[in-house]
């Protein structure tokens, strides 16, 4: 006679209908293994959840669309959870951080300082490919992806960039003026003809007066164009400062407080 379970098959004594002792021992041993296996699975799941819930954290991610592969750093702040909507900060790096190594993106700005300053944003820091410039389409596709995957506050999406990233900031913000609640270009420039697209967007511009790589006139002409259409623009010029005006800018907590004071609903 044979007794079948959902997992095992055991022989039974025909005369007594009792499972022989050695088979009972096998059953107990297999049950022990099963219990251990279940406990290991539970422990692994709990460990995985602990890693996911251990914030703040900055991880490497990528987004593949029909046209572009975008690699980026994603910072999730302290106490991050889905019970509230979080402000989002998009950061565009300069030309020196282009390539396929996301460690380069951590050299400057928010992805470098996020832990030290305990920044309360979801921070998205994409990497531009070597030899390329920032393009608006993959950036806006990345942002739409972030907004669909995370508890983001669509009223508080911010944009900043330095040098080449500041040029990208001006271009992206001008193309999507109703998308960003506030914009911070650092030592860059743009097309003054497009500046008035941002007449209703708070913009804080930074530049060094001794910048010989991107002359401060490039920022000044954008600021003047915004002023001509009554734009909400601030302009900070650092005296005796060259191209690196980003270190002082991004290390200043007042910048992030200024961003958080603005939303599309205000």
Short mmCIF file of N, CA and C in Angstrom, two decimals, residues 101-244:
data_model
loop_
_atom_site.label_atom_id
_atom_site.label_comp_id
_atom_site.label_asym_id
_atom_site.label_seq_id
_atom_site.Cartn_x
_atom_site.Cartn_y
_atom_site.Cartn_z
N UNK A 101 30.01 56.22 -16.80
CA UNK A 101 30.37 55.91 -15.42
C UNK A 101 29.62 56.88 -14.50
N UNK A 102 28.59 56.37 -13.82
CA UNK A 102 27.75 57.23 -12.99
C UNK A 102 28.47 57.79 -11.77
N UNK A 103 29.62 57.23 -11.44
CA UNK A 103 30.40 57.79 -10.33
C UNK A 103 30.81 59.23 -10.65
N UNK A 104 30.99 59.54 -11.93
CA UNK A 104 31.37 60.89 -12.33
C UNK A 104 30.29 61.91 -11.95
N UNK A 105 29.04 61.47 -11.98
CA UNK A 105 27.93 62.39 -11.71
C UNK A 105 27.92 62.82 -10.25
N UNK A 106 28.59 62.07 -9.40
CA UNK A 106 28.64 62.40 -7.97
C UNK A 106 29.71 63.43 -7.63
N UNK A 107 30.42 63.95 -8.63
CA UNK A 107 31.53 64.87 -8.36
C UNK A 107 31.06 66.23 -7.85
N UNK A 108 29.90 66.68 -8.33
CA UNK A 108 29.44 68.03 -7.99
C UNK A 108 27.95 68.04 -7.72
N UNK A 109 27.52 69.10 -7.05
CA UNK A 109 26.10 69.40 -6.94
C UNK A 109 25.31 68.47 -6.03
N UNK A 110 24.00 68.42 -6.23
CA UNK A 110 23.10 67.65 -5.35
C UNK A 110 23.47 66.17 -5.19
N UNK A 111 23.87 65.44 -6.24
CA UNK A 111 24.20 64.03 -5.99
C UNK A 111 25.42 63.84 -5.09
N UNK A 112 26.27 64.85 -5.04
CA UNK A 112 27.43 64.80 -4.14
C UNK A 112 27.04 65.16 -2.72
N UNK A 113 26.13 66.12 -2.57
CA UNK A 113 25.83 66.70 -1.26
C UNK A 113 24.55 66.19 -0.62
N UNK A 114 23.82 65.32 -1.32
CA UNK A 114 22.49 64.92 -0.85
C UNK A 114 22.52 64.33 0.56
N UNK A 115 23.51 63.47 0.85
CA UNK A 115 23.59 62.86 2.18
C UNK A 115 24.06 63.88 3.22
N UNK A 116 25.08 64.63 2.87
CA UNK A 116 25.66 65.59 3.82
C UNK A 116 24.65 66.64 4.24
N UNK A 117 23.87 67.14 3.28
CA UNK A 117 22.88 68.18 3.58
C UNK A 117 21.51 67.62 3.92
N UNK A 118 21.38 66.30 3.86
CA UNK A 118 20.10 65.64 4.15
C UNK A 118 18.97 66.27 3.34
N UNK A 119 19.17 66.34 2.04
CA UNK A 119 18.23 67.03 1.17
C UNK A 119 16.90 66.29 1.11
N UNK A 120 15.79 66.99 1.27
CA UNK A 120 14.47 66.34 1.35
C UNK A 120 13.78 66.21 0.00
N UNK A 121 14.53 65.86 -1.03
CA UNK A 121 13.99 65.71 -2.37
C UNK A 121 14.22 64.30 -2.90
N UNK A 122 13.38 63.87 -3.82
CA UNK A 122 13.78 62.82 -4.75
C UNK A 122 14.68 63.51 -5.76
N UNK A 123 15.93 63.07 -5.86
CA UNK A 123 16.88 63.74 -6.74
C UNK A 123 17.21 62.82 -7.92
N UNK A 124 17.00 63.34 -9.11
CA UNK A 124 17.25 62.58 -10.34
C UNK A 124 18.44 63.22 -11.04
N UNK A 125 19.52 62.43 -11.21
CA UNK A 125 20.75 62.96 -11.80
C UNK A 125 21.17 62.09 -12.98
N UNK A 126 20.67 62.40 -14.19
CA UNK A 126 21.03 61.60 -15.36
C UNK A 126 22.45 61.89 -15.83
N UNK A 127 22.97 60.99 -16.64
CA UNK A 127 24.31 61.18 -17.21
C UNK A 127 24.20 61.33 -18.72
N UNK A 128 24.79 62.40 -19.22
CA UNK A 128 24.83 62.64 -20.66
C UNK A 128 25.93 61.77 -21.28
N UNK A 129 25.68 61.21 -22.43
CA UNK A 129 26.65 60.35 -23.09
C UNK A 129 27.86 61.16 -23.56
N UNK A 130 29.00 60.51 -23.67
CA UNK A 130 30.23 61.17 -24.10
C UNK A 130 30.04 61.81 -25.48
N UNK A 131 30.51 63.04 -25.62
CA UNK A 131 30.42 63.73 -26.89
C UNK A 131 29.06 64.30 -27.22
N UNK A 132 28.09 64.14 -26.33
CA UNK A 132 26.72 64.61 -26.59
C UNK A 132 26.42 65.85 -25.74
N UNK A 133 25.30 66.48 -26.05
CA UNK A 133 24.78 67.58 -25.25
C UNK A 133 23.42 67.16 -24.70
N UNK A 134 22.93 67.90 -23.73
CA UNK A 134 21.63 67.59 -23.17
C UNK A 134 20.52 67.80 -24.21
N UNK A 135 19.61 66.83 -24.28
CA UNK A 135 18.46 66.93 -25.17
C UNK A 135 17.19 66.90 -24.34
N UNK A 136 16.20 67.67 -24.78
CA UNK A 136 14.99 67.82 -23.97
C UNK A 136 14.13 66.55 -23.94
N UNK A 137 14.03 65.85 -25.06
CA UNK A 137 13.09 64.73 -25.13
C UNK A 137 13.42 63.61 -24.14
N UNK A 138 14.66 63.09 -24.12
CA UNK A 138 14.94 62.02 -23.14
C UNK A 138 14.82 62.49 -21.69
N UNK A 139 15.09 63.76 -21.45
CA UNK A 139 14.98 64.27 -20.08
C UNK A 139 13.53 64.32 -19.62
N UNK A 140 12.65 64.78 -20.48
CA UNK A 140 11.25 64.86 -20.07
C UNK A 140 10.65 63.46 -19.99
N UNK A 141 11.12 62.53 -20.83
CA UNK A 141 10.66 61.14 -20.73
C UNK A 141 11.12 60.52 -19.41
N UNK A 142 12.34 60.84 -19.00
CA UNK A 142 12.85 60.35 -17.72
C UNK A 142 12.00 60.89 -16.57
N UNK A 143 11.68 62.16 -16.61
CA UNK A 143 10.89 62.75 -15.54
C UNK A 143 9.48 62.15 -15.48
N UNK A 144 8.88 61.92 -16.62
CA UNK A 144 7.55 61.29 -16.63
C UNK A 144 7.63 59.89 -16.04
N UNK A 145 8.71 59.20 -16.32
CA UNK A 145 8.90 57.86 -15.74
C UNK A 145 9.02 57.95 -14.21
N UNK A 146 9.81 58.89 -13.73
CA UNK A 146 9.98 59.06 -12.28
C UNK A 146 8.65 59.38 -11.62
N UNK A 147 7.87 60.24 -12.24
CA UNK A 147 6.59 60.64 -11.66
C UNK A 147 5.60 59.48 -11.64
N UNK A 148 5.74 58.56 -12.58
CA UNK A 148 4.83 57.41 -12.62
C UNK A 148 5.24 56.31 -11.65
N UNK A 149 6.51 56.29 -11.25
CA UNK A 149 7.03 55.21 -10.41
C UNK A 149 7.17 55.58 -8.94
N UNK A 150 7.11 56.85 -8.62
CA UNK A 150 7.38 57.29 -7.25
C UNK A 150 6.31 58.27 -6.76
N UNK A 151 6.13 58.35 -5.45
CA UNK A 151 5.14 59.29 -4.88
C UNK A 151 5.68 60.72 -4.95
N UNK A 152 5.58 61.32 -6.12
CA UNK A 152 6.15 62.64 -6.37
C UNK A 152 5.08 63.71 -6.35
N UNK A 153 5.48 64.87 -5.90
CA UNK A 153 4.59 66.04 -5.88
C UNK A 153 4.74 66.77 -7.21
N UNK A 154 3.76 66.65 -8.08
CA UNK A 154 3.84 67.27 -9.39
C UNK A 154 3.80 68.79 -9.33
N UNK A 155 3.42 69.33 -8.21
CA UNK A 155 3.42 70.79 -8.05
C UNK A 155 4.79 71.32 -7.64
N UNK A 156 5.70 70.42 -7.25
CA UNK A 156 7.02 70.84 -6.78
C UNK A 156 8.12 70.03 -7.47
N UNK A 157 8.27 70.29 -8.75
CA UNK A 157 9.34 69.70 -9.54
C UNK A 157 10.32 70.81 -9.89
N UNK A 158 11.59 70.62 -9.57
CA UNK A 158 12.59 71.66 -9.72
C UNK A 158 13.70 71.21 -10.67
N UNK A 159 14.36 72.19 -11.26
CA UNK A 159 15.39 71.92 -12.26
C UNK A 159 16.61 72.78 -11.99
N UNK A 160 17.79 72.16 -12.04
CA UNK A 160 19.04 72.90 -11.91
C UNK A 160 20.14 72.21 -12.71
N UNK A 161 21.15 72.97 -13.06
CA UNK A 161 22.28 72.40 -13.78
C UNK A 161 23.44 73.36 -13.78
N UNK A 162 24.64 72.81 -13.97
CA UNK A 162 25.84 73.65 -13.96
C UNK A 162 26.57 73.56 -15.31
N UNK A 163 27.09 74.70 -15.73
CA UNK A 163 27.86 74.79 -16.98
C UNK A 163 27.06 74.23 -18.16
N UNK A 164 27.53 73.16 -18.80
CA UNK A 164 26.74 72.56 -19.88
C UNK A 164 25.35 72.19 -19.38
N UNK A 165 25.26 71.78 -18.13
CA UNK A 165 23.95 71.46 -17.55
C UNK A 165 23.08 72.68 -17.36
N UNK A 166 23.70 73.86 -17.20
CA UNK A 166 22.91 75.09 -17.09
C UNK A 166 22.34 75.47 -18.46
N UNK A 167 23.11 75.25 -19.52
CA UNK A 167 22.57 75.44 -20.86
C UNK A 167 21.38 74.50 -21.09
N UNK A 168 21.53 73.25 -20.65
CA UNK A 168 20.43 72.30 -20.74
C UNK A 168 19.24 72.71 -19.89
N UNK A 169 19.52 73.32 -18.74
CA UNK A 169 18.46 73.79 -17.85
C UNK A 169 17.64 74.89 -18.52
N UNK A 170 18.32 75.88 -19.08
CA UNK A 170 17.61 76.95 -19.79
C UNK A 170 16.76 76.38 -20.92
N UNK A 171 17.34 75.47 -21.70
CA UNK A 171 16.62 74.92 -22.86
C UNK A 171 15.42 74.09 -22.44
N UNK A 172 15.61 73.21 -21.45
CA UNK A 172 14.52 72.34 -21.01
C UNK A 172 13.40 73.15 -20.36
N UNK A 173 13.77 74.09 -19.51
CA UNK A 173 12.75 74.90 -18.82
C UNK A 173 11.99 75.76 -19.82
N UNK A 174 12.68 76.29 -20.83
CA UNK A 174 12.00 77.12 -21.83
C UNK A 174 11.05 76.30 -22.68
N UNK A 175 11.41 75.03 -22.91
CA UNK A 175 10.56 74.15 -23.72
C UNK A 175 9.35 73.64 -22.94
N UNK A 176 9.49 73.52 -21.62
CA UNK A 176 8.41 73.02 -20.76
C UNK A 176 8.21 73.97 -19.58
N UNK A 177 7.77 75.19 -19.83
CA UNK A 177 7.69 76.20 -18.77
C UNK A 177 6.66 75.90 -17.69
N UNK A 178 5.69 75.06 -17.99
CA UNK A 178 4.66 74.74 -17.00
C UNK A 178 4.96 73.46 -16.22
N UNK A 179 6.13 72.90 -16.45
CA UNK A 179 6.48 71.63 -15.81
C UNK A 179 7.23 71.85 -14.49
N UNK A 180 8.05 72.89 -14.45
CA UNK A 180 8.94 73.11 -13.30
C UNK A 180 8.44 74.28 -12.44
N UNK A 181 8.50 74.07 -11.13
CA UNK A 181 8.05 75.09 -10.19
C UNK A 181 9.10 76.16 -9.95
N UNK A 182 10.38 75.83 -10.17
CA UNK A 182 11.48 76.79 -10.03
C UNK A 182 12.71 76.22 -10.73
N UNK A 183 13.58 77.13 -11.18
CA UNK A 183 14.72 76.74 -12.01
C UNK A 183 15.97 77.46 -11.53
N UNK A 184 17.12 76.72 -11.50
CA UNK A 184 18.38 77.29 -11.04
C UNK A 184 19.50 76.96 -12.03
N UNK A 185 19.80 77.85 -12.97
CA UNK A 185 20.95 77.65 -13.87
C UNK A 185 22.22 78.24 -13.23
N UNK A 186 23.31 77.47 -13.25
CA UNK A 186 24.57 77.89 -12.64
C UNK A 186 25.65 77.94 -13.71
N UNK A 187 26.20 79.13 -13.94
CA UNK A 187 27.27 79.41 -14.89
C UNK A 187 27.00 78.84 -16.28
N UNK A 188 25.85 79.22 -16.82
CA UNK A 188 25.50 78.78 -18.17
C UNK A 188 24.95 79.91 -19.00
N UNK A 189 24.11 79.56 -19.95
CA UNK A 189 23.49 80.55 -20.81
C UNK A 189 22.43 79.88 -21.66
N UNK A 190 21.76 80.68 -22.46
CA UNK A 190 20.70 80.13 -23.30
C UNK A 190 20.35 81.08 -24.42
N UNK A 191 19.18 80.86 -24.98
CA UNK A 191 18.68 81.69 -26.07
C UNK A 191 17.77 82.76 -25.49
N UNK A 192 18.20 84.03 -25.53
CA UNK A 192 17.35 85.10 -24.96
C UNK A 192 15.97 85.18 -25.59
N UNK A 193 15.85 84.74 -26.84
CA UNK A 193 14.54 84.78 -27.50
C UNK A 193 13.53 83.85 -26.85
N UNK A 194 14.04 82.83 -26.12
CA UNK A 194 13.15 81.88 -25.45
C UNK A 194 12.92 82.22 -23.98
N UNK A 195 13.62 83.21 -23.48
CA UNK A 195 13.60 83.49 -22.04
C UNK A 195 12.21 83.82 -21.54
N UNK A 196 11.44 84.55 -22.33
CA UNK A 196 10.12 84.97 -21.86
C UNK A 196 9.13 83.83 -21.73
N UNK A 197 9.49 82.64 -22.24
CA UNK A 197 8.66 81.47 -21.95
C UNK A 197 8.60 81.21 -20.45
N UNK A 198 9.61 81.71 -19.74
CA UNK A 198 9.73 81.47 -18.30
C UNK A 198 9.32 82.69 -17.47
N UNK A 199 8.54 83.57 -18.05
CA UNK A 199 8.19 84.81 -17.35
C UNK A 199 7.47 84.54 -16.03
N UNK A 200 6.76 83.40 -15.94
CA UNK A 200 6.00 83.11 -14.72
C UNK A 200 6.68 82.07 -13.84
N UNK A 201 7.89 81.66 -14.19
CA UNK A 201 8.63 80.65 -13.43
C UNK A 201 9.73 81.32 -12.60
N UNK A 202 9.79 81.10 -11.30
CA UNK A 202 10.88 81.65 -10.50
C UNK A 202 12.23 81.07 -10.96
N UNK A 203 13.17 81.96 -11.23
CA UNK A 203 14.50 81.55 -11.71
C UNK A 203 15.56 82.25 -10.87
N UNK A 204 16.49 81.48 -10.36
CA UNK A 204 17.63 82.04 -9.63
C UNK A 204 18.90 81.65 -10.39
N UNK A 205 19.60 82.66 -10.90
CA UNK A 205 20.76 82.46 -11.75
C UNK A 205 22.03 82.77 -10.97
N UNK A 206 23.07 81.93 -11.16
CA UNK A 206 24.36 82.13 -10.49
C UNK A 206 25.48 82.14 -11.53
N UNK A 207 26.48 82.99 -11.26
CA UNK A 207 27.65 83.03 -12.14
C UNK A 207 28.82 83.69 -11.41
N UNK A 208 30.03 83.32 -11.81
CA UNK A 208 31.23 83.97 -11.30
C UNK A 208 31.64 85.11 -12.21
N UNK A 209 32.03 86.25 -11.62
CA UNK A 209 32.35 87.40 -12.47
C UNK A 209 33.65 87.23 -13.25
N UNK A 210 34.47 86.27 -12.82
CA UNK A 210 35.73 86.04 -13.53
C UNK A 210 35.72 84.77 -14.38
N UNK A 211 34.54 84.28 -14.72
CA UNK A 211 34.42 83.04 -15.50
C UNK A 211 34.90 83.29 -16.93
N UNK A 212 35.97 82.59 -17.32
CA UNK A 212 36.52 82.73 -18.67
C UNK A 212 36.10 81.59 -19.59
N UNK A 213 35.42 80.58 -19.04
CA UNK A 213 34.95 79.45 -19.85
C UNK A 213 33.56 79.75 -20.39
N UNK A 214 32.68 80.15 -19.50
CA UNK A 214 31.36 80.65 -19.91
C UNK A 214 31.25 82.06 -19.32
N UNK A 215 31.46 83.10 -20.12
CA UNK A 215 31.44 84.47 -19.60
C UNK A 215 30.13 84.78 -18.91
N UNK A 216 30.18 85.57 -17.84
CA UNK A 216 28.96 85.90 -17.10
C UNK A 216 27.93 86.65 -17.95
N UNK A 217 28.37 87.22 -19.07
CA UNK A 217 27.43 87.88 -19.97
C UNK A 217 26.37 86.91 -20.49
N UNK A 218 26.72 85.62 -20.59
CA UNK A 218 25.75 84.64 -21.07
C UNK A 218 24.58 84.51 -20.10
N UNK A 219 24.84 84.56 -18.80
CA UNK A 219 23.75 84.57 -17.82
C UNK A 219 23.06 85.92 -17.79
N UNK A 220 23.86 86.98 -17.89
CA UNK A 220 23.28 88.33 -17.78
C UNK A 220 22.28 88.61 -18.89
N UNK A 221 22.56 88.14 -20.10
CA UNK A 221 21.63 88.40 -21.20
C UNK A 221 20.32 87.64 -21.01
N UNK A 222 20.37 86.45 -20.39
CA UNK A 222 19.14 85.72 -20.08
C UNK A 222 18.35 86.43 -18.98
N UNK A 223 19.06 86.93 -17.98
CA UNK A 223 18.41 87.63 -16.88
C UNK A 223 17.75 88.91 -17.39
N UNK A 224 18.46 89.65 -18.23
CA UNK A 224 17.89 90.89 -18.77
C UNK A 224 16.67 90.62 -19.63
N UNK A 225 16.74 89.52 -20.41
CA UNK A 225 15.59 89.17 -21.25
C UNK A 225 14.37 88.84 -20.38
N UNK A 226 14.59 88.16 -19.26
CA UNK A 226 13.49 87.85 -18.35
C UNK A 226 12.94 89.11 -17.68
N UNK A 227 13.83 90.00 -17.31
CA UNK A 227 13.38 91.25 -16.69
C UNK A 227 12.54 92.07 -17.66
N UNK A 228 12.88 92.00 -18.95
CA UNK A 228 12.14 92.77 -19.95
C UNK A 228 10.69 92.29 -20.08
N UNK A 229 10.44 91.03 -19.69
CA UNK A 229 9.05 90.52 -19.75
C UNK A 229 8.52 90.29 -18.33
N UNK A 230 9.08 91.05 -17.37
CA UNK A 230 8.61 91.01 -15.98
C UNK A 230 8.71 89.63 -15.36
N UNK A 231 9.79 88.92 -15.68
CA UNK A 231 10.01 87.59 -15.14
C UNK A 231 10.40 87.62 -13.67
N UNK A 232 10.21 86.47 -13.01
CA UNK A 232 10.53 86.33 -11.59
C UNK A 232 11.96 85.81 -11.46
N UNK A 233 12.94 86.70 -11.64
CA UNK A 233 14.32 86.25 -11.73
C UNK A 233 15.19 86.93 -10.68
N UNK A 234 16.11 86.13 -10.11
CA UNK A 234 17.15 86.62 -9.21
C UNK A 234 18.50 86.33 -9.87
N UNK A 235 19.48 87.18 -9.62
CA UNK A 235 20.79 87.00 -10.23
C UNK A 235 21.87 87.21 -9.18
N UNK A 236 22.66 86.16 -8.93
CA UNK A 236 23.76 86.25 -7.98
C UNK A 236 25.08 86.14 -8.73
N UNK A 237 25.90 87.18 -8.62
CA UNK A 237 27.24 87.19 -9.21
C UNK A 237 28.25 87.06 -8.08
N UNK A 238 29.13 86.05 -8.17
CA UNK A 238 30.18 85.89 -7.17
C UNK A 238 31.41 86.69 -7.59
N UNK A 239 31.86 87.61 -6.76
CA UNK A 239 33.07 88.37 -7.12
C UNK A 239 34.32 87.49 -7.03
N UNK A 240 35.27 87.80 -7.89
CA UNK A 240 36.57 87.11 -7.91
C UNK A 240 36.40 85.59 -7.97
N UNK A 241 35.46 85.15 -8.79
CA UNK A 241 35.18 83.73 -8.93
C UNK A 241 35.21 83.35 -10.40
N UNK A 242 35.89 82.23 -10.69
CA UNK A 242 35.98 81.75 -12.06
C UNK A 242 34.78 80.89 -12.44
N UNK A 243 35.08 79.82 -13.18
CA UNK A 243 33.98 79.01 -13.70
C UNK A 243 33.26 78.24 -12.60
N UNK A 244 33.99 77.87 -11.56
CA UNK A 244 33.38 77.09 -10.47
C UNK A 244 32.56 78.00 -9.55
#
